[in-house]
Amino acid sequence: MLAALRARVARLEAGHGDRRGRDAIPICDGLPLPGGGLARAAVHEVLATSPGCGAAFCALLLARTGGTVLWIALEVDMLLAWPPGLARFGLLPAELVLVRARRWPDALWAMEEALRCPAVTGAVLALPQEQSAEAHPLDLTATRRLQLAAEAGGALGLLLRPDAASVAPSATTTRWRIGAYPTDADATLDEGCWQLELLRSKAGRPGGPWAVTWQAATGQLVLATATPYPARQAAR
Amino acid sequence: MTGRFLALHLPSLATNRLRRAEPRLPPTRPLATWAAFGNRRLLVAVDAAAEAAGLRPGQALADAQAIAPDLALQAAHPGADAQALQALAFWARRYTPLAAVDPPDGLLLDITGCAHLQGGEAALLRDALARLGRAGVAARGAVAGAPATAAALARARSDNPIVVNGIEAVVAGPLPLGPALRLPLALLDELQRLGLRRVHDLLDLPRAPLARRFGQDLLDRLDAVTGRRRVVLQPVTPPPDLTVVQDLLEPIITRAGIEAVLDRLLDGFCRGLRQAQLGARRVALLAWRVDGVVQEVAIGTGTPVREPRHLHRLFAEGLERLEPDLGFERMALEARATDSMAAGTQAGLGLGGRYDEAVAARDLAQLLDRLGQRLRVQRVSPVASHWPERAVAARSLHGPEPAIPPGWDVQPWPVLLFRRPQPVQAAAPWQAGAPAMLPWRGRNHAIQRAEGPQRLEPEWWRARPGLQRRDYYRVELASGVRLWICRGESPEAPAWLLHGYLP
């Protein structure tokens, strides 16, 4: 009964089906997510307490969309997305287009155009690490626009932003927080150890934090058994 | 010879330019420019009012000021004059794509096959002179079968003649040598002493002694004027592959009007491209303002395009840069570069509404074109290099997919890299090995684990001096944050550098 109702609601929300499958993008086996993963044709927000983990997580998700993706950043950002590092997460240079905007409105415009284009399967808008949130406002209106563009085009939109004390409300479908997690003493630094937290979700309940390990050999995220502490405290 | 050439002579371009720049100057007040020759200051150009007052170029400045006390004087500026001439050549492209400057004070237009668009050569010449006159530029013109003949006629005769092909030597014969051949003054004096005043005086003489005494240059000029030697024009812009022009009865000012004209132009433009089986790669929109200024908006595309809607969207950004002021009276689209594009390759079949690959490729190319007008868009290709700054190179947006060199994507490289390594004040217990403490985001952090060193030597074969070898460490702070730091060997540079973030 409940499942049938959920399916009906999902059908209504989806509106007119897009041209490709509406299959969700898998993140990690064992995470209790509605639809089994991250929905396409939607914008998701990723708050990164550690810049490296956030970029790697976005690269992993974008690579799983299986098409051309855009990485949109600002010229003032001192940090560049680094294709050799991203390639380890499956995001190969053949699929990656790097866009750098001089002004913040241009970056938002580029993101919207990219999400609206049906030939693009994913796009990430990376906010600078060092800059304050006031310089690059990402309010309800802006995120709503992006969300509508993603629904029209069918692409996966990611907003990668540094974790701040207070994050403005947004119209994104989910909001995640990702942070670093100390590795076991016997593991090498090749494998990434992250903790994921689903802070907000339109379709379900928030969850986490979960400790996940990225295994370089298989290219998969694996849920660790240990229970992590909240990510916010980990960064401090 | 079948070419037809229009020469425009602008005898007082320098003073006309100054009057245009200063419209408040009353027209009756004499105006002249001067320049210093050694320790003498002489007039260079005088306008009509100054000429009427008895001033001549070459006069001493002090004499001129004594003759005409209210003389407005400006320093001569040959660079600005050349620029004004260049701008006029751009303007003259309304008549023909092949417009060239003829320094210091002339324009040469190849109007072969263009005159009928203006209602004949006489109408074209009248129109050009009238427009220049309205803009405040005095001009004389001539049409002939050879560029040098037309230039000589424009300079030497004041009746704006149009002469048919094949009689260049006949019409050039009675012209005086000075304006016709534009010889240096010393040579002209020498010829005058010998009683040679007109072109046909020289034509009657045997050529070999003439060349021996006065040089080959004189004969070359003579041959050019009589049409015996072919002169190739150097147009101010290379001729476009396709041009579509729209003349406007009323000058248009508003953005909506400009867009409507652009739409009409694009329709004809894309029809022309389709007939020629071409796709545009670089397109320029030219707009002639009523005061003679030509403005230009250029766009580029990644793949050959002939779709009006897409081209219109690309122009949308650039249209804001146009300054209509009093309005545009003529607009044109030029294809500066084209690629062949067979009919039917533009879109997919669209059978059954499936989103097929041809459509996807077109959509992506259009998106990248649009983004590229405003932002920096690039794709990268991997480079087989161990030096981090060299590991990627920019590549064409629409080129083939690059092959990944072996080992390139398996190194434990950072996902985010600083533009240039950031110096950090790390505390290392020993001279060798990883540091124990590292400041990050304003706080000192203990380093929990470290892996390394990975020693990278700069690529000496690229011969960039000043690069030092680096010892890279992958370190993990107590909180789990992983950084890529290196120790530079250089004695003056800070010892530890933060270069990137590991996943």
Coordinates of C-alpha atoms in Angstrom, one line a residue, chain B residues 63-400:
Chain B
D63 CA 54.5 83.7 -40.2
A64 CA 51.2 81.9 -40.3
Q65 CA 50.2 83.3 -36.9
A66 CA 51.2 86.8 -38.1
I67 CA 49.0 86.4 -41.3
A68 CA 46.0 84.9 -39.5
P69 CA 46.0 85.8 -35.8
D70 CA 42.9 83.7 -35.0
L71 CA 44.4 80.6 -36.5
A72 CA 43.5 77.4 -34.5
L73 CA 46.6 75.3 -34.3
Q74 CA 47.0 71.6 -33.5
A75 CA 50.1 69.4 -33.5
A76 CA 50.1 67.1 -36.5
H77 CA 49.4 63.5 -35.5
P78 CA 50.2 61.1 -38.4
G79 CA 49.2 58.1 -36.3
A80 CA 45.7 59.4 -35.7
D81 CA 45.4 60.3 -39.3
A82 CA 46.3 56.8 -40.4
Q83 CA 43.8 55.5 -37.9
A84 CA 41.1 57.7 -39.3
L85 CA 41.9 56.5 -42.8
Q86 CA 41.7 52.9 -41.6
A87 CA 38.3 53.6 -40.1
L88 CA 37.2 55.1 -43.4
A89 CA 38.3 52.0 -45.2
F90 CA 36.2 50.0 -42.8
W91 CA 33.3 52.3 -43.6
A92 CA 33.9 51.9 -47.3
R93 CA 33.3 48.2 -47.1
R94 CA 29.6 49.1 -47.5
Y95 CA 30.4 49.3 -51.2
T96 CA 32.7 46.3 -51.6
P97 CA 34.4 43.7 -49.4
L98 CA 37.8 44.7 -51.0
A99 CA 38.5 48.1 -49.6
A100 CA 42.1 49.2 -49.1
V101 CA 43.9 52.2 -47.7
D102 CA 46.1 54.2 -50.0
P103 CA 48.3 56.2 -47.5
P104 CA 48.6 58.9 -46.6
D105 CA 45.3 60.3 -47.9
G106 CA 43.4 57.9 -50.2
L107 CA 41.2 54.9 -50.4
L108 CA 41.1 52.3 -53.1
L109 CA 38.1 50.1 -53.6
D110 CA 37.8 47.2 -56.0
I111 CA 34.2 47.7 -57.2
T112 CA 34.4 45.0 -59.9
G113 CA 30.9 43.6 -60.0
C114 CA 29.6 45.6 -57.1
A115 CA 28.5 48.8 -58.8
H116 CA 25.1 47.6 -60.0
L117 CA 24.0 47.2 -56.4
Q118 CA 24.2 50.9 -56.0
G119 CA 22.7 51.6 -59.5
G120 CA 25.9 51.9 -61.5
E121 CA 29.3 53.4 -61.1
A122 CA 28.3 57.0 -61.4
A123 CA 25.6 56.5 -58.7
L124 CA 28.1 54.7 -56.5
L125 CA 30.7 57.5 -56.8
R126 CA 28.0 60.1 -56.2
D127 CA 26.8 58.3 -53.1
A128 CA 30.2 57.9 -51.7
L129 CA 31.2 61.5 -52.2
A130 CA 27.8 62.7 -50.8
R131 CA 28.2 60.6 -47.7
L132 CA 31.7 61.7 -47.1
G133 CA 30.7 65.3 -47.6
R134 CA 27.9 65.0 -45.1
A135 CA 30.3 63.5 -42.6
G136 CA 32.6 66.6 -43.1
V137 CA 35.3 64.9 -45.1
A138 CA 36.2 66.6 -48.3
A139 CA 36.7 64.0 -51.1
R140 CA 37.3 63.6 -54.8
G141 CA 36.9 60.3 -56.6
A142 CA 37.6 58.6 -59.9
V143 CA 36.8 55.2 -61.4
A144 CA 39.1 53.5 -63.8
G145 CA 40.3 50.1 -64.9
A146 CA 43.5 50.2 -62.8
P147 CA 43.9 51.3 -59.2
A148 CA 46.9 53.6 -59.8
T149 CA 45.1 55.3 -62.7
A150 CA 42.0 55.9 -60.6
A151 CA 44.2 57.3 -57.8
A152 CA 46.0 59.6 -60.2
L153 CA 42.8 60.8 -61.8
A154 CA 41.2 61.5 -58.3
R155 CA 44.2 63.5 -57.3
A156 CA 44.9 65.4 -60.5
R157 CA 41.4 66.1 -61.8
S158 CA 38.6 67.7 -59.8
D159 CA 35.7 66.5 -62.0
N160 CA 35.4 63.0 -60.5
P161 CA 35.9 61.2 -63.9
I162 CA 34.8 57.7 -64.8
V163 CA 36.9 56.2 -67.6
V164 CA 36.4 53.0 -69.4
N165 CA 39.0 50.2 -69.4
G166 CA 41.8 50.1 -71.9
I167 CA 42.5 53.8 -72.3
E168 CA 44.5 54.2 -69.1
A169 CA 47.6 55.5 -70.9
V170 CA 45.5 58.0 -72.9
V171 CA 43.7 59.5 -69.8
A172 CA 46.8 59.5 -67.7
G173 CA 48.9 61.2 -70.4
P174 CA 47.9 64.8 -69.8
L175 CA 48.0 64.6 -66.0
P176 CA 50.7 66.6 -64.2
L177 CA 53.5 64.5 -62.8
G178 CA 53.3 65.6 -59.1
P179 CA 49.8 64.3 -58.2
A180 CA 49.7 61.5 -60.8
L181 CA 52.9 59.7 -59.8
R182 CA 53.3 61.0 -56.2
L183 CA 57.0 61.4 -56.6
P184 CA 59.4 62.8 -54.0
L185 CA 59.9 66.5 -54.2
A186 CA 63.6 66.4 -55.1
L187 CA 62.9 64.1 -58.0
L188 CA 60.0 66.2 -59.2
D189 CA 62.2 69.3 -59.2
E190 CA 64.8 67.6 -61.2
L191 CA 62.2 66.4 -63.8
Q192 CA 60.7 69.9 -64.0
R193 CA 64.2 71.4 -64.7
L194 CA 64.4 69.0 -67.7
G195 CA 61.0 70.2 -68.9
L196 CA 59.2 67.1 -68.0
R197 CA 55.9 68.2 -66.6
R198 CA 53.2 65.7 -67.6
V199 CA 52.9 61.9 -67.8
H200 CA 53.1 61.8 -71.6
D201 CA 56.4 63.6 -71.5
L202 CA 57.9 60.6 -69.7
L203 CA 56.0 58.1 -71.9
D204 CA 57.7 59.5 -75.0
L205 CA 61.2 59.0 -73.7
P206 CA 63.2 55.8 -74.1
R207 CA 62.8 53.6 -71.0
A208 CA 66.3 52.3 -70.4
P209 CA 68.0 55.7 -69.9
L210 CA 65.1 56.9 -67.8
A211 CA 65.5 53.9 -65.5
R212 CA 69.3 54.4 -65.3
R213 CA 69.0 58.0 -64.4
F214 CA 66.0 58.1 -62.1
G215 CA 65.7 54.5 -60.8
Q216 CA 63.3 51.7 -61.4
D217 CA 60.8 53.1 -59.0
L218 CA 59.8 55.9 -61.4
L219 CA 59.2 53.4 -64.2
D220 CA 57.1 51.2 -61.8
R221 CA 54.9 54.1 -60.9
L222 CA 54.6 55.1 -64.5
D223 CA 53.6 51.5 -65.5
A224 CA 51.1 51.3 -62.7
V225 CA 49.4 54.6 -63.8
T226 CA 49.2 53.5 -67.4
G227 CA 47.8 50.2 -66.4
R228 CA 50.7 48.2 -67.8
R229 CA 51.7 46.8 -64.4
R230 CA 49.2 45.0 -62.3
V231 CA 48.8 46.3 -58.7
V232 CA 47.3 44.0 -56.1
L233 CA 45.1 45.7 -53.5
Q234 CA 45.6 44.7 -49.8
P235 CA 42.1 44.9 -48.4
V236 CA 41.8 46.1 -44.7
T237 CA 40.1 42.8 -43.9
P238 CA 40.3 39.6 -45.8
P239 CA 37.3 39.1 -48.0
P240 CA 34.6 37.1 -46.3
D241 CA 33.3 33.8 -47.5
L242 CA 29.7 35.1 -47.5
T243 CA 28.1 38.4 -46.9
V244 CA 24.5 39.4 -46.4
V245 CA 23.6 43.0 -46.2
Q246 CA 20.5 44.9 -45.1
D247 CA 20.0 48.6 -45.8
L248 CA 17.6 50.3 -43.5
L249 CA 15.4 53.1 -44.5
E250 CA 15.1 54.5 -41.0
P251 CA 18.1 54.3 -38.7
I252 CA 17.4 51.8 -36.0
I253 CA 18.3 52.4 -32.3
T254 CA 16.5 50.0 -30.1
R255 CA 17.6 46.5 -29.2
A256 CA 14.4 45.0 -30.5
G257 CA 15.0 46.7 -33.9
I258 CA 18.5 45.4 -34.1
E259 CA 17.4 41.9 -33.2
A260 CA 14.7 42.0 -35.9
V261 CA 17.3 43.0 -38.5
L262 CA 19.6 40.3 -37.2
D263 CA 16.9 37.7 -37.7
R264 CA 16.3 38.8 -41.2
L265 CA 20.0 38.8 -42.0
L266 CA 20.5 35.4 -40.4
D267 CA 17.7 33.9 -42.5
G268 CA 19.4 35.0 -45.7
F269 CA 22.8 34.1 -44.3
C270 CA 21.9 30.6 -43.4
R271 CA 20.1 30.1 -46.8
G272 CA 23.3 31.1 -48.5
L273 CA 25.3 28.8 -46.4
R274 CA 23.0 25.9 -47.1
Q275 CA 23.2 26.5 -50.9
A276 CA 26.9 26.5 -50.7
Q277 CA 26.9 23.5 -48.4
L278 CA 28.9 25.4 -45.8
G279 CA 28.7 25.9 -42.1
A280 CA 30.0 29.1 -40.4
R281 CA 32.8 28.9 -37.9
R282 CA 33.4 32.7 -37.4
V283 CA 30.7 35.2 -38.1
A284 CA 30.8 39.0 -37.7
L285 CA 27.9 41.4 -37.5
L286 CA 28.8 44.8 -38.9
A287 CA 26.7 47.9 -38.2
W288 CA 27.2 51.2 -40.0
R289 CA 26.2 54.1 -37.9
V290 CA 24.7 57.2 -39.5
D291 CA 27.9 59.2 -38.6
G292 CA 30.1 56.8 -40.5
V293 CA 31.4 54.7 -37.6
V294 CA 31.4 51.0 -38.2
Q295 CA 30.9 48.7 -35.3
E296 CA 31.5 45.0 -35.2
V297 CA 30.4 42.0 -33.1
A298 CA 32.1 38.7 -33.8
I299 CA 31.3 35.3 -32.6
G300 CA 33.0 31.9 -33.1
T301 CA 31.5 28.4 -33.0
G302 CA 33.1 25.1 -32.3
T303 CA 31.5 23.2 -35.1
P304 CA 30.2 24.4 -38.5
V305 CA 26.7 26.0 -37.9
R306 CA 24.0 27.2 -40.2
E307 CA 21.1 27.3 -37.8
P308 CA 19.6 30.8 -37.4
R309 CA 18.2 30.3 -33.9
H310 CA 21.6 29.1 -32.5
L311 CA 23.5 31.9 -34.2
H312 CA 21.1 34.4 -32.8
R313 CA 21.6 33.2 -29.3
L314 CA 25.4 33.5 -29.7
F315 CA 25.0 37.1 -30.8
A316 CA 22.7 38.0 -27.9
E317 CA 25.7 38.6 -25.6
G318 CA 27.6 40.8 -28.1
L319 CA 24.7 43.0 -29.1
E320 CA 25.0 44.8 -25.8
R321 CA 28.3 46.1 -26.9
L322 CA 26.8 47.9 -29.9
E323 CA 26.4 51.7 -29.4
P324 CA 23.7 52.8 -31.8
D325 CA 23.9 56.5 -30.7
L326 CA 22.0 58.1 -33.6
G327 CA 21.1 54.7 -35.1
F328 CA 22.4 52.2 -37.6
E329 CA 21.6 52.7 -41.3
R330 CA 23.0 49.5 -42.6
M331 CA 23.9 46.1 -41.2
A332 CA 25.7 43.1 -42.6
L333 CA 26.7 39.6 -41.6
E334 CA 30.0 38.3 -42.8
A335 CA 31.2 34.7 -42.6
R336 CA 34.9 35.1 -41.8
A337 CA 35.6 31.4 -41.7
T338 CA 33.5 28.5 -42.9
D339 CA 33.8 24.7 -43.1
S340 CA 32.2 22.4 -45.5
M341 CA 29.0 20.9 -44.2
A342 CA 27.0 18.5 -46.3
A343 CA 23.3 18.9 -46.3
G344 CA 21.5 16.8 -43.7
T345 CA 24.3 16.5 -41.2
Q346 CA 22.9 19.1 -39.0
A347 CA 20.4 17.1 -37.0
G348 CA 19.6 13.5 -36.3
L349 CA 16.7 11.7 -37.9
G350 CA 14.5 12.2 -34.9
L351 CA 12.7 8.9 -35.6
G352 CA 10.3 8.0 -32.9
G353 CA 11.3 10.9 -30.6
R354 CA 14.4 9.0 -29.4
Y355 CA 17.2 11.3 -28.3
D356 CA 19.8 10.1 -30.6
E357 CA 23.5 10.7 -30.6
A358 CA 23.7 13.2 -33.5
V359 CA 21.2 15.4 -31.7
A360 CA 23.1 15.1 -28.4
A361 CA 26.4 16.0 -30.1
R362 CA 24.7 19.1 -31.7
D363 CA 23.1 20.2 -28.4
L364 CA 26.5 19.8 -26.6
A365 CA 28.3 21.8 -29.3
Q366 CA 25.7 24.5 -29.1
L367 CA 25.9 24.7 -25.3
L368 CA 29.7 25.0 -25.4
D369 CA 29.5 27.7 -28.1
R370 CA 27.1 29.7 -25.9
L371 CA 29.2 29.3 -22.7
G372 CA 32.4 30.1 -24.7
Q373 CA 31.1 33.5 -25.6
R374 CA 31.1 34.6 -22.0
L375 CA 33.3 32.2 -20.0
R376 CA 36.5 30.3 -20.3
V377 CA 35.6 26.7 -21.4
Q378 CA 38.2 24.1 -21.9
R379 CA 38.7 20.4 -22.2
V380 CA 42.0 18.8 -21.2
S381 CA 44.0 16.0 -22.6
P382 CA 46.4 14.0 -20.5
V383 CA 50.1 14.5 -20.9
A384 CA 52.7 11.8 -20.1
S385 CA 54.6 13.8 -17.5
H386 CA 55.3 13.2 -13.9
W387 CA 55.6 17.0 -13.1
P388 CA 52.2 18.0 -11.7
E389 CA 51.9 21.3 -13.5
R390 CA 52.6 19.6 -16.8
A391 CA 50.2 16.6 -16.5
V392 CA 47.4 18.1 -18.5
A393 CA 47.2 20.3 -21.6
A394 CA 44.3 22.2 -23.0
R395 CA 42.8 20.7 -26.1
S396 CA 40.1 21.6 -28.6
L397 CA 36.6 21.4 -27.4
H398 CA 35.4 19.3 -30.3
G399 CA 38.5 17.3 -31.2
P400 CA 38.8 13.5 -30.9

